[in-house]
């Protein structure tokens, strides 16, 4: 016997309801992962602020706002994750479409940020090189302690000396034509020969230049951050699709109930 109108509606309702439940479960899982990526971006932003900003201050290219951008986007993602969970649990179609719209905005922003990270990596490296040249030339703890401290912290923490080699210091005004390097170049500052150096007496100091170490850190960190941003951005496309599908199925289920 052919299905009557009521039987057909009942059959459609029975098909739509499990679909809605399935989409809700998948979207909840997505929301949790999305929320976790927001926490991760917050942590990376805080790490960038605390760990890398003082080195980037030596650069002539202004990238000191990057950690704040990461923290801002990470915080927004955390809040948006809560909105996604609420909209999914309540089955509110209007909020689901709003959630999808914000996911699209963040998708565009993260995609642009990831691509920019790869594009401007060379510019950041060149800016740090120029800035380090100027910092070494202007090094004078007696006149500018703050600027000198940036250089000293860089050398002591990264265990490096000079830009390309420790002997870069010999040509700087601070050395006054002598083969001297700052105390921050010493492996052990309590027992170190850092004045009147020769090739045979440069055993107490770091001999590797700072530029290579910082550029290596920039390459690895920007590569990870840029790749992660692009990957997370495309992951959000899946969330947009699931949110829109869930909203459409909820509307369809409501229609079938009439």
PDB file of C-alpha atoms in Angstrom:
ATOM      1  CA  UNK A   1       0.000   0.000   0.000  1.00  0.00           C
ATOM      2  CA  UNK A   2       1.230   3.522  -0.801  1.00  0.00           C
ATOM      3  CA  UNK A   3       2.078   5.783   2.135  1.00  0.00           C
ATOM      4  CA  UNK A   4      -0.521   8.299   3.182  1.00  0.00           C
ATOM      5  CA  UNK A   5       0.414  11.963   3.741  1.00  0.00           C
ATOM      6  CA  UNK A   6       0.704  11.496   7.518  1.00  0.00           C
ATOM      7  CA  UNK A   7       2.793   8.348   7.083  1.00  0.00           C
ATOM      8  CA  UNK A   8       5.151  10.188   4.707  1.00  0.00           C
ATOM      9  CA  UNK A   9       5.632  13.048   7.157  1.00  0.00           C
ATOM     10  CA  UNK A  10       6.276  10.601   9.972  1.00  0.00           C
ATOM     11  CA  UNK A  11       8.878   8.793   7.865  1.00  0.00           C
ATOM     12  CA  UNK A  12      10.665  12.058   7.050  1.00  0.00           C
ATOM     13  CA  UNK A  13      10.633  13.100  10.716  1.00  0.00           C
ATOM     14  CA  UNK A  14      12.179   9.762  11.664  1.00  0.00           C
ATOM     15  CA  UNK A  15      14.957  10.333   9.110  1.00  0.00           C
ATOM     16  CA  UNK A  16      15.607  13.977  10.034  1.00  0.00           C
ATOM     17  CA  UNK A  17      15.750  13.557  13.817  1.00  0.00           C
ATOM     18  CA  UNK A  18      18.737  11.137  13.845  1.00  0.00           C
ATOM     19  CA  UNK A  19      20.493  13.400  11.330  1.00  0.00           C
ATOM     20  CA  UNK A  20      20.071  16.402  13.639  1.00  0.00           C
ATOM     21  CA  UNK A  21      21.372  14.400  16.609  1.00  0.00           C
ATOM     22  CA  UNK A  22      24.377  13.207  14.589  1.00  0.00           C
ATOM     23  CA  UNK A  23      25.218  16.733  13.376  1.00  0.00           C
ATOM     24  CA  UNK A  24      24.916  18.089  16.923  1.00  0.00           C
ATOM     25  CA  UNK A  25      27.390  15.488  18.187  1.00  0.00           C
ATOM     26  CA  UNK A  26      29.892  16.205  15.412  1.00  0.00           C
ATOM     27  CA  UNK A  27      29.576  19.973  15.867  1.00  0.00           C
ATOM     28  CA  UNK A  28      30.074  19.658  19.630  1.00  0.00           C
ATOM     29  CA  UNK A  29      33.321  17.769  18.985  1.00  0.00           C
ATOM     30  CA  UNK A  30      34.365  20.459  16.513  1.00  0.00           C
ATOM     31  CA  UNK A  31      33.531  23.202  19.048  1.00  0.00           C
ATOM     32  CA  UNK A  32      35.741  21.563  21.666  1.00  0.00           C
ATOM     33  CA  UNK A  33      38.686  21.328  19.231  1.00  0.00           C
ATOM     34  CA  UNK A  34      38.037  24.895  18.050  1.00  0.00           C
ATOM     35  CA  UNK A  35      37.981  26.114  21.657  1.00  0.00           C
ATOM     36  CA  UNK A  36      41.285  24.294  22.295  1.00  0.00           C
ATOM     37  CA  UNK A  37      42.898  26.064  19.303  1.00  0.00           C
ATOM     38  CA  UNK A  38      41.855  29.373  20.843  1.00  0.00           C
ATOM     39  CA  UNK A  39      43.610  28.434  24.085  1.00  0.00           C
ATOM     40  CA  UNK A  40      46.670  27.428  22.043  1.00  0.00           C
ATOM     41  CA  UNK A  41      46.746  30.788  20.234  1.00  0.00           C
ATOM     42  CA  UNK A  42      46.482  32.582  23.598  1.00  0.00           C
ATOM     43  CA  UNK A  43      49.450  30.604  24.908  1.00  0.00           C
ATOM     44  CA  UNK A  44      51.498  31.284  21.754  1.00  0.00           C
ATOM     45  CA  UNK A  45      50.668  34.995  21.983  1.00  0.00           C
ATOM     46  CA  UNK A  46      51.704  35.158  25.646  1.00  0.00           C
ATOM     47  CA  UNK A  47      54.890  33.222  24.841  1.00  0.00           C
ATOM     48  CA  UNK A  48      55.633  35.635  22.002  1.00  0.00           C
ATOM     49  CA  UNK A  49      55.062  38.606  24.312  1.00  0.00           C
ATOM     50  CA  UNK A  50      57.249  37.260  27.121  1.00  0.00           C
ATOM     51  CA  UNK A  51      59.884  35.383  25.160  1.00  0.00           C
ATOM     52  CA  UNK A  52      60.411  37.010  21.764  1.00  0.00           C
ATOM     53  CA  UNK A  53      59.331  40.635  22.034  1.00  0.00           C
ATOM     54  CA  UNK A  54      62.589  41.846  23.573  1.00  0.00           C
ATOM     55  CA  UNK A  55      64.495  40.356  20.642  1.00  0.00           C
ATOM     56  CA  UNK A  56      62.083  41.781  18.066  1.00  0.00           C
ATOM     57  CA  UNK A  57      62.627  45.207  19.628  1.00  0.00           C
ATOM     58  CA  UNK A  58      66.069  45.154  18.026  1.00  0.00           C
ATOM     59  CA  UNK A  59      64.460  44.849  14.595  1.00  0.00           C
ATOM     60  CA  UNK A  60      63.932  47.886  12.397  1.00  0.00           C
ATOM     61  CA  UNK A  61      60.717  46.229  11.192  1.00  0.00           C
ATOM     62  CA  UNK A  62      57.855  46.761  13.625  1.00  0.00           C
ATOM     63  CA  UNK A  63      56.364  43.375  14.517  1.00  0.00           C
ATOM     64  CA  UNK A  64      55.934  44.032  18.244  1.00  0.00           C
ATOM     65  CA  UNK A  65      52.105  43.982  17.896  1.00  0.00           C
ATOM     66  CA  UNK A  66      52.039  40.386  16.627  1.00  0.00           C
ATOM     67  CA  UNK A  67      51.780  38.781  20.111  1.00  0.00           C
ATOM     68  CA  UNK A  68      48.828  41.047  20.973  1.00  0.00           C
ATOM     69  CA  UNK A  69      47.060  40.074  17.736  1.00  0.00           C
ATOM     70  CA  UNK A  70      47.504  36.381  18.559  1.00  0.00           C
ATOM     71  CA  UNK A  71      46.206  36.893  22.098  1.00  0.00           C
ATOM     72  CA  UNK A  72      43.217  38.890  20.817  1.00  0.00           C
ATOM     73  CA  UNK A  73      42.268  36.323  18.175  1.00  0.00           C
ATOM     74  CA  UNK A  74      42.798  33.467  20.647  1.00  0.00           C
ATOM     75  CA  UNK A  75      40.546  35.118  23.229  1.00  0.00           C
ATOM     76  CA  UNK A  76      37.864  35.757  20.599  1.00  0.00           C
ATOM     77  CA  UNK A  77      38.010  32.106  19.484  1.00  0.00           C
ATOM     78  CA  UNK A  78      37.533  30.949  23.093  1.00  0.00           C
ATOM     79  CA  UNK A  79      34.405  33.140  23.443  1.00  0.00           C
ATOM     80  CA  UNK A  80      33.134  32.047  20.032  1.00  0.00           C
ATOM     81  CA  UNK A  81      33.609  28.409  21.038  1.00  0.00           C
ATOM     82  CA  UNK A  82      31.219  28.927  23.945  1.00  0.00           C
ATOM     83  CA  UNK A  83      28.702  30.510  21.552  1.00  0.00           C
ATOM     84  CA  UNK A  84      29.019  27.509  19.241  1.00  0.00           C
ATOM     85  CA  UNK A  85      28.409  25.060  22.101  1.00  0.00           C
ATOM     86  CA  UNK A  86      25.352  26.997  23.292  1.00  0.00           C
ATOM     87  CA  UNK A  87      23.881  27.336  19.799  1.00  0.00           C
ATOM     88  CA  UNK A  88      24.443  23.634  19.115  1.00  0.00           C
ATOM     89  CA  UNK A  89      22.988  22.430  22.420  1.00  0.00           C
ATOM     90  CA  UNK A  90      19.902  24.643  22.094  1.00  0.00           C
ATOM     91  CA  UNK A  91      19.471  24.012  18.381  1.00  0.00           C
ATOM     92  CA  UNK A  92      19.090  27.759  17.792  1.00  0.00           C
ATOM     93  CA  UNK A  93      19.293  28.216  14.022  1.00  0.00           C
ATOM     94  CA  UNK A  94      19.823  32.000  14.172  1.00  0.00           C
ATOM     95  CA  UNK A  95      22.806  31.596  16.500  1.00  0.00           C
ATOM     96  CA  UNK A  96      24.173  28.775  14.355  1.00  0.00           C
ATOM     97  CA  UNK A  97      24.168  31.012  11.275  1.00  0.00           C
ATOM     98  CA  UNK A  98      25.791  33.835  13.300  1.00  0.00           C
ATOM     99  CA  UNK A  99      28.389  31.324  14.506  1.00  0.00           C
ATOM    100  CA  UNK A 100      29.055  30.280  10.895  1.00  0.00           C
ATOM    101  CA  UNK A 101      29.500  33.915   9.877  1.00  0.00           C
ATOM    102  CA  UNK A 102      32.099  34.547  12.598  1.00  0.00           C
ATOM    103  CA  UNK A 103      33.879  31.324  11.641  1.00  0.00           C
ATOM    104  CA  UNK A 104      34.138  32.681   8.111  1.00  0.00           C
ATOM    105  CA  UNK A 105      35.568  35.999   9.372  1.00  0.00           C
ATOM    106  CA  UNK A 106      38.203  34.185  11.449  1.00  0.00           C
ATOM    107  CA  UNK A 107      38.920  31.862   8.496  1.00  0.00           C
ATOM    108  CA  UNK A 108      39.771  34.845   6.285  1.00  0.00           C
ATOM    109  CA  UNK A 109      41.820  36.534   9.042  1.00  0.00           C
ATOM    110  CA  UNK A 110      43.856  33.417   9.859  1.00  0.00           C
ATOM    111  CA  UNK A 111      44.425  32.590   6.200  1.00  0.00           C
ATOM    112  CA  UNK A 112      45.696  36.136   5.597  1.00  0.00           C
ATOM    113  CA  UNK A 113      47.873  36.004   8.727  1.00  0.00           C
ATOM    114  CA  UNK A 114      49.376  32.649   7.761  1.00  0.00           C
ATOM    115  CA  UNK A 115      50.202  33.781   4.217  1.00  0.00           C
ATOM    116  CA  UNK A 116      51.597  37.099   5.510  1.00  0.00           C
ATOM    117  CA  UNK A 117      53.857  35.215   7.916  1.00  0.00           C
ATOM    118  CA  UNK A 118      55.481  33.377   5.009  1.00  0.00           C
ATOM    119  CA  UNK A 119      55.664  36.484   2.799  1.00  0.00           C
ATOM    120  CA  UNK A 120      57.164  38.812   5.412  1.00  0.00           C
ATOM    121  CA  UNK A 121      59.563  36.276   6.927  1.00  0.00           C
ATOM    122  CA  UNK A 122      62.429  37.595   4.776  1.00  0.00           C
ATOM    123  CA  UNK A 123      61.519  41.181   5.630  1.00  0.00           C
ATOM    124  CA  UNK A 124      61.596  40.381   9.340  1.00  0.00           C
ATOM    125  CA  UNK A 125      65.004  38.711   8.991  1.00  0.00           C
ATOM    126  CA  UNK A 126      66.415  41.707   7.107  1.00  0.00           C
ATOM    127  CA  UNK A 127      64.913  44.096   9.664  1.00  0.00           C
ATOM    128  CA  UNK A 128      66.534  42.206  12.524  1.00  0.00           C
ATOM    129  CA  UNK A 129      69.890  42.213  10.717  1.00  0.00           C
ATOM    130  CA  UNK A 130      69.767  45.990  10.211  1.00  0.00           C
ATOM    131  CA  UNK A 131      68.597  46.529  13.778  1.00  0.00           C
ATOM    132  CA  UNK A 132      71.387  44.368  15.189  1.00  0.00           C
ATOM    133  CA  UNK A 133      73.985  46.329  13.190  1.00  0.00           C
ATOM    134  CA  UNK A 134      72.670  49.581  14.656  1.00  0.00           C
ATOM    135  CA  UNK A 135      72.437  48.125  18.179  1.00  0.00           C
ATOM    136  CA  UNK A 136      76.087  46.986  18.111  1.00  0.00           C
ATOM    137  CA  UNK A 137      77.215  50.338  16.731  1.00  0.00           C
ATOM    138  CA  UNK A 138      75.269  52.262  19.398  1.00  0.00           C
ATOM    139  CA  UNK A 139      76.242  49.904  22.261  1.00  0.00           C
ATOM    140  CA  UNK A 140      77.262  52.004  25.254  1.00  0.00           C
ATOM    141  CA  UNK A 141      76.112  50.830  28.714  1.00  0.00           C
ATOM    142  CA  UNK A 142      77.260  54.099  30.291  1.00  0.00           C
ATOM    143  CA  UNK A 143      74.924  56.220  28.122  1.00  0.00           C
ATOM    144  CA  UNK A 144      71.994  53.911  27.270  1.00  0.00           C
ATOM    145  CA  UNK A 145      71.636  51.043  29.735  1.00  0.00           C
ATOM    146  CA  UNK A 146      68.276  49.844  28.361  1.00  0.00           C
ATOM    147  CA  UNK A 147      69.487  49.484  24.781  1.00  0.00           C
ATOM    148  CA  UNK A 148      72.724  47.863  25.942  1.00  0.00           C
ATOM    149  CA  UNK A 149      70.742  45.431  28.093  1.00  0.00           C
ATOM    150  CA  UNK A 150      68.801  44.243  25.026  1.00  0.00           C
ATOM    151  CA  UNK A 151      72.071  43.291  23.346  1.00  0.00           C
ATOM    152  CA  UNK A 152      73.532  41.765  26.527  1.00  0.00           C
ATOM    153  CA  UNK A 153      70.390  39.705  27.181  1.00  0.00           C
ATOM    154  CA  UNK A 154      70.366  38.498  23.576  1.00  0.00           C
ATOM    155  CA  UNK A 155      73.988  37.358  23.765  1.00  0.00           C
ATOM    156  CA  UNK A 156      73.871  35.765  27.203  1.00  0.00           C
ATOM    157  CA  UNK A 157      70.554  33.957  26.687  1.00  0.00           C
ATOM    158  CA  UNK A 158      71.207  32.732  23.144  1.00  0.00           C
ATOM    159  CA  UNK A 159      74.888  32.059  23.911  1.00  0.00           C
ATOM    160  CA  UNK A 160      76.152  34.100  21.000  1.00  0.00           C
ATOM    161  CA  UNK A 161      78.437  37.074  20.383  1.00  0.00           C
ATOM    162  CA  UNK A 162      78.321  39.758  17.713  1.00  0.00           C
ATOM    163  CA  UNK A 163      76.257  39.606  14.566  1.00  0.00           C
ATOM    164  CA  UNK A 164      78.039  37.070  12.357  1.00  0.00           C
ATOM    165  CA  UNK A 165      81.116  36.429  14.556  1.00  0.00           C
ATOM    166  CA  UNK A 166      82.457  37.589  17.902  1.00  0.00           C
ATOM    167  CA  UNK A 167      85.087  39.627  16.043  1.00  0.00           C
ATOM    168  CA  UNK A 168      82.306  41.961  14.796  1.00  0.00           C
ATOM    169  CA  UNK A 169      82.764  43.774  18.112  1.00  0.00           C
ATOM    170  CA  UNK A 170      86.321  44.780  17.189  1.00  0.00           C
ATOM    171  CA  UNK A 171      85.007  47.266  14.604  1.00  0.00           C
ATOM    172  CA  UNK A 172      82.440  48.861  16.923  1.00  0.00           C
ATOM    173  CA  UNK A 173      82.933  52.284  18.577  1.00  0.00           C
ATOM    174  CA  UNK A 174      82.516  50.670  22.018  1.00  0.00           C
ATOM    175  CA  UNK A 175      85.695  48.573  21.524  1.00  0.00           C
ATOM    176  CA  UNK A 176      87.724  51.709  20.648  1.00  0.00           C
ATOM    177  CA  UNK A 177      89.890  49.814  18.166  1.00  0.00           C
ATOM    178  CA  UNK A 178      90.750  47.041  20.616  1.00  0.00           C
ATOM    179  CA  UNK A 179      89.951  43.327  20.391  1.00  0.00           C
ATOM    180  CA  UNK A 180      87.351  43.492  23.160  1.00  0.00           C
ATOM    181  CA  UNK A 181      83.887  41.975  23.494  1.00  0.00           C
ATOM    182  CA  UNK A 182      81.227  42.677  26.152  1.00  0.00           C
ATOM    183  CA  UNK A 183      81.066  40.570  29.304  1.00  0.00           C
ATOM    184  CA  UNK A 184      77.744  39.145  28.076  1.00  0.00           C
ATOM    185  CA  UNK A 185      79.736  37.167  25.478  1.00  0.00           C
ATOM    186  CA  UNK A 186      81.400  35.167  28.251  1.00  0.00           C
ATOM    187  CA  UNK A 187      80.523  31.561  28.961  1.00  0.00           C
ATOM    188  CA  UNK A 188      81.302  32.171  32.635  1.00  0.00           C
ATOM    189  CA  UNK A 189      81.180  35.854  33.534  1.00  0.00           C
ATOM    190  CA  UNK A 190      83.021  35.243  36.813  1.00  0.00           C
ATOM    191  CA  UNK A 191      86.032  33.788  35.032  1.00  0.00           C
ATOM    192  CA  UNK A 192      86.477  35.136  31.536  1.00  0.00           C
ATOM    193  CA  UNK A 193      89.057  36.796  29.314  1.00  0.00           C
ATOM    194  CA  UNK A 194      87.122  39.157  27.042  1.00  0.00           C
ATOM    195  CA  UNK A 195      89.650  41.940  26.388  1.00  0.00           C
ATOM    196  CA  UNK A 196      92.667  41.961  24.109  1.00  0.00           C
ATOM    197  CA  UNK A 197      91.513  38.762  22.452  1.00  0.00           C
ATOM    198  CA  UNK A 198      93.338  36.689  19.874  1.00  0.00           C
ATOM    199  CA  UNK A 199      92.242  33.520  18.108  1.00  0.00           C
ATOM    200  CA  UNK A 200      93.982  31.428  20.738  1.00  0.00           C
ATOM    201  CA  UNK A 201      92.523  33.318  23.728  1.00  0.00           C
ATOM    202  CA  UNK A 202      88.888  33.382  22.556  1.00  0.00           C
ATOM    203  CA  UNK A 203      88.086  30.166  24.390  1.00  0.00           C
ATOM    204  CA  UNK A 204      86.155  31.787  27.252  1.00  0.00           C
ATOM    205  CA  UNK A 205      83.563  33.448  25.020  1.00  0.00           C
ATOM    206  CA  UNK A 206      80.770  32.438  22.652  1.00  0.00           C
ATOM    207  CA  UNK A 207      82.042  32.596  19.091  1.00  0.00           C
ATOM    208  CA  UNK A 208      78.801  32.041  17.145  1.00  0.00           C
ATOM    209  CA  UNK A 209      77.052  35.152  15.847  1.00  0.00           C
ATOM    210  CA  UNK A 210      73.558  36.022  17.089  1.00  0.00           C
ATOM    211  CA  UNK A 211      72.043  36.717  13.677  1.00  0.00           C
ATOM    212  CA  UNK A 212      72.080  33.082  12.526  1.00  0.00           C
ATOM    213  CA  UNK A 213      70.505  31.870  15.762  1.00  0.00           C
ATOM    214  CA  UNK A 214      67.690  34.431  15.707  1.00  0.00           C
ATOM    215  CA  UNK A 215      67.005  33.888  11.983  1.00  0.00           C
ATOM    216  CA  UNK A 216      66.829  30.146  12.613  1.00  0.00           C
ATOM    217  CA  UNK A 217      64.329  30.770  15.433  1.00  0.00           C
ATOM    218  CA  UNK A 218      62.292  33.114  13.203  1.00  0.00           C
ATOM    219  CA  UNK A 219      62.223  30.525  10.400  1.00  0.00           C
ATOM    220  CA  UNK A 220      61.112  27.683  12.640  1.00  0.00           C
ATOM    221  CA  UNK A 221      58.608  29.660  14.710  1.00  0.00           C
ATOM    222  CA  UNK A 222      57.008  31.572  11.824  1.00  0.00           C
ATOM    223  CA  UNK A 223      56.847  28.368   9.818  1.00  0.00           C
ATOM    224  CA  UNK A 224      55.013  26.592  12.637  1.00  0.00           C
ATOM    225  CA  UNK A 225      52.726  29.554  13.390  1.00  0.00           C
ATOM    226  CA  UNK A 226      51.981  30.259   9.721  1.00  0.00           C
ATOM    227  CA  UNK A 227      51.356  26.611   8.883  1.00  0.00           C
ATOM    228  CA  UNK A 228      49.171  26.166  11.958  1.00  0.00           C
ATOM    229  CA  UNK A 229      47.151  29.288  11.117  1.00  0.00           C
ATOM    230  CA  UNK A 230      46.471  28.060   7.568  1.00  0.00           C
ATOM    231  CA  UNK A 231      45.647  24.555   8.806  1.00  0.00           C
ATOM    232  CA  UNK A 232      43.279  25.833  11.507  1.00  0.00           C
ATOM    233  CA  UNK A 233      41.675  28.191   8.982  1.00  0.00           C
ATOM    234  CA  UNK A 234      40.732  25.330   6.648  1.00  0.00           C
ATOM    235  CA  UNK A 235      39.606  23.257   9.621  1.00  0.00           C
ATOM    236  CA  UNK A 236      37.090  26.012  10.372  1.00  0.00           C
ATOM    237  CA  UNK A 237      35.538  25.552   6.915  1.00  0.00           C
ATOM    238  CA  UNK A 238      34.390  22.130   8.141  1.00  0.00           C
ATOM    239  CA  UNK A 239      32.816  23.795  11.180  1.00  0.00           C
ATOM    240  CA  UNK A 240      30.995  26.294   8.973  1.00  0.00           C
ATOM    241  CA  UNK A 241      29.583  23.507   6.813  1.00  0.00           C
ATOM    242  CA  UNK A 242      28.413  21.452   9.803  1.00  0.00           C
ATOM    243  CA  UNK A 243      26.826  24.498  11.492  1.00  0.00           C
ATOM    244  CA  UNK A 244      24.933  25.442   8.320  1.00  0.00           C
ATOM    245  CA  UNK A 245      23.846  21.813   7.724  1.00  0.00           C
ATOM    246  CA  UNK A 246      22.637  21.536  11.308  1.00  0.00           C
ATOM    247  CA  UNK A 247      20.671  24.787  11.057  1.00  0.00           C
ATOM    248  CA  UNK A 248      19.092  23.653   7.760  1.00  0.00           C
ATOM    249  CA  UNK A 249      18.147  20.248   9.176  1.00  0.00           C
ATOM    250  CA  UNK A 250      16.662  21.824  12.311  1.00  0.00           C
ATOM    251  CA  UNK A 251      14.547  24.132  10.136  1.00  0.00           C
ATOM    252  CA  UNK A 252      13.494  21.164   8.014  1.00  0.00           C
ATOM    253  CA  UNK A 253      12.566  19.176  11.118  1.00  0.00           C
ATOM    254  CA  UNK A 254      10.460  22.066  12.406  1.00  0.00           C
ATOM    255  CA  UNK A 255       8.727  22.306   9.012  1.00  0.00           C
ATOM    256  CA  UNK A 256       7.944  18.593   9.038  1.00  0.00           C
ATOM    257  CA  UNK A 257       6.425  18.871  12.470  1.00  0.00           C
ATOM    258  CA  UNK A 258       3.788  21.258  11.123  1.00  0.00           C
TER     259      UNK A 258
END
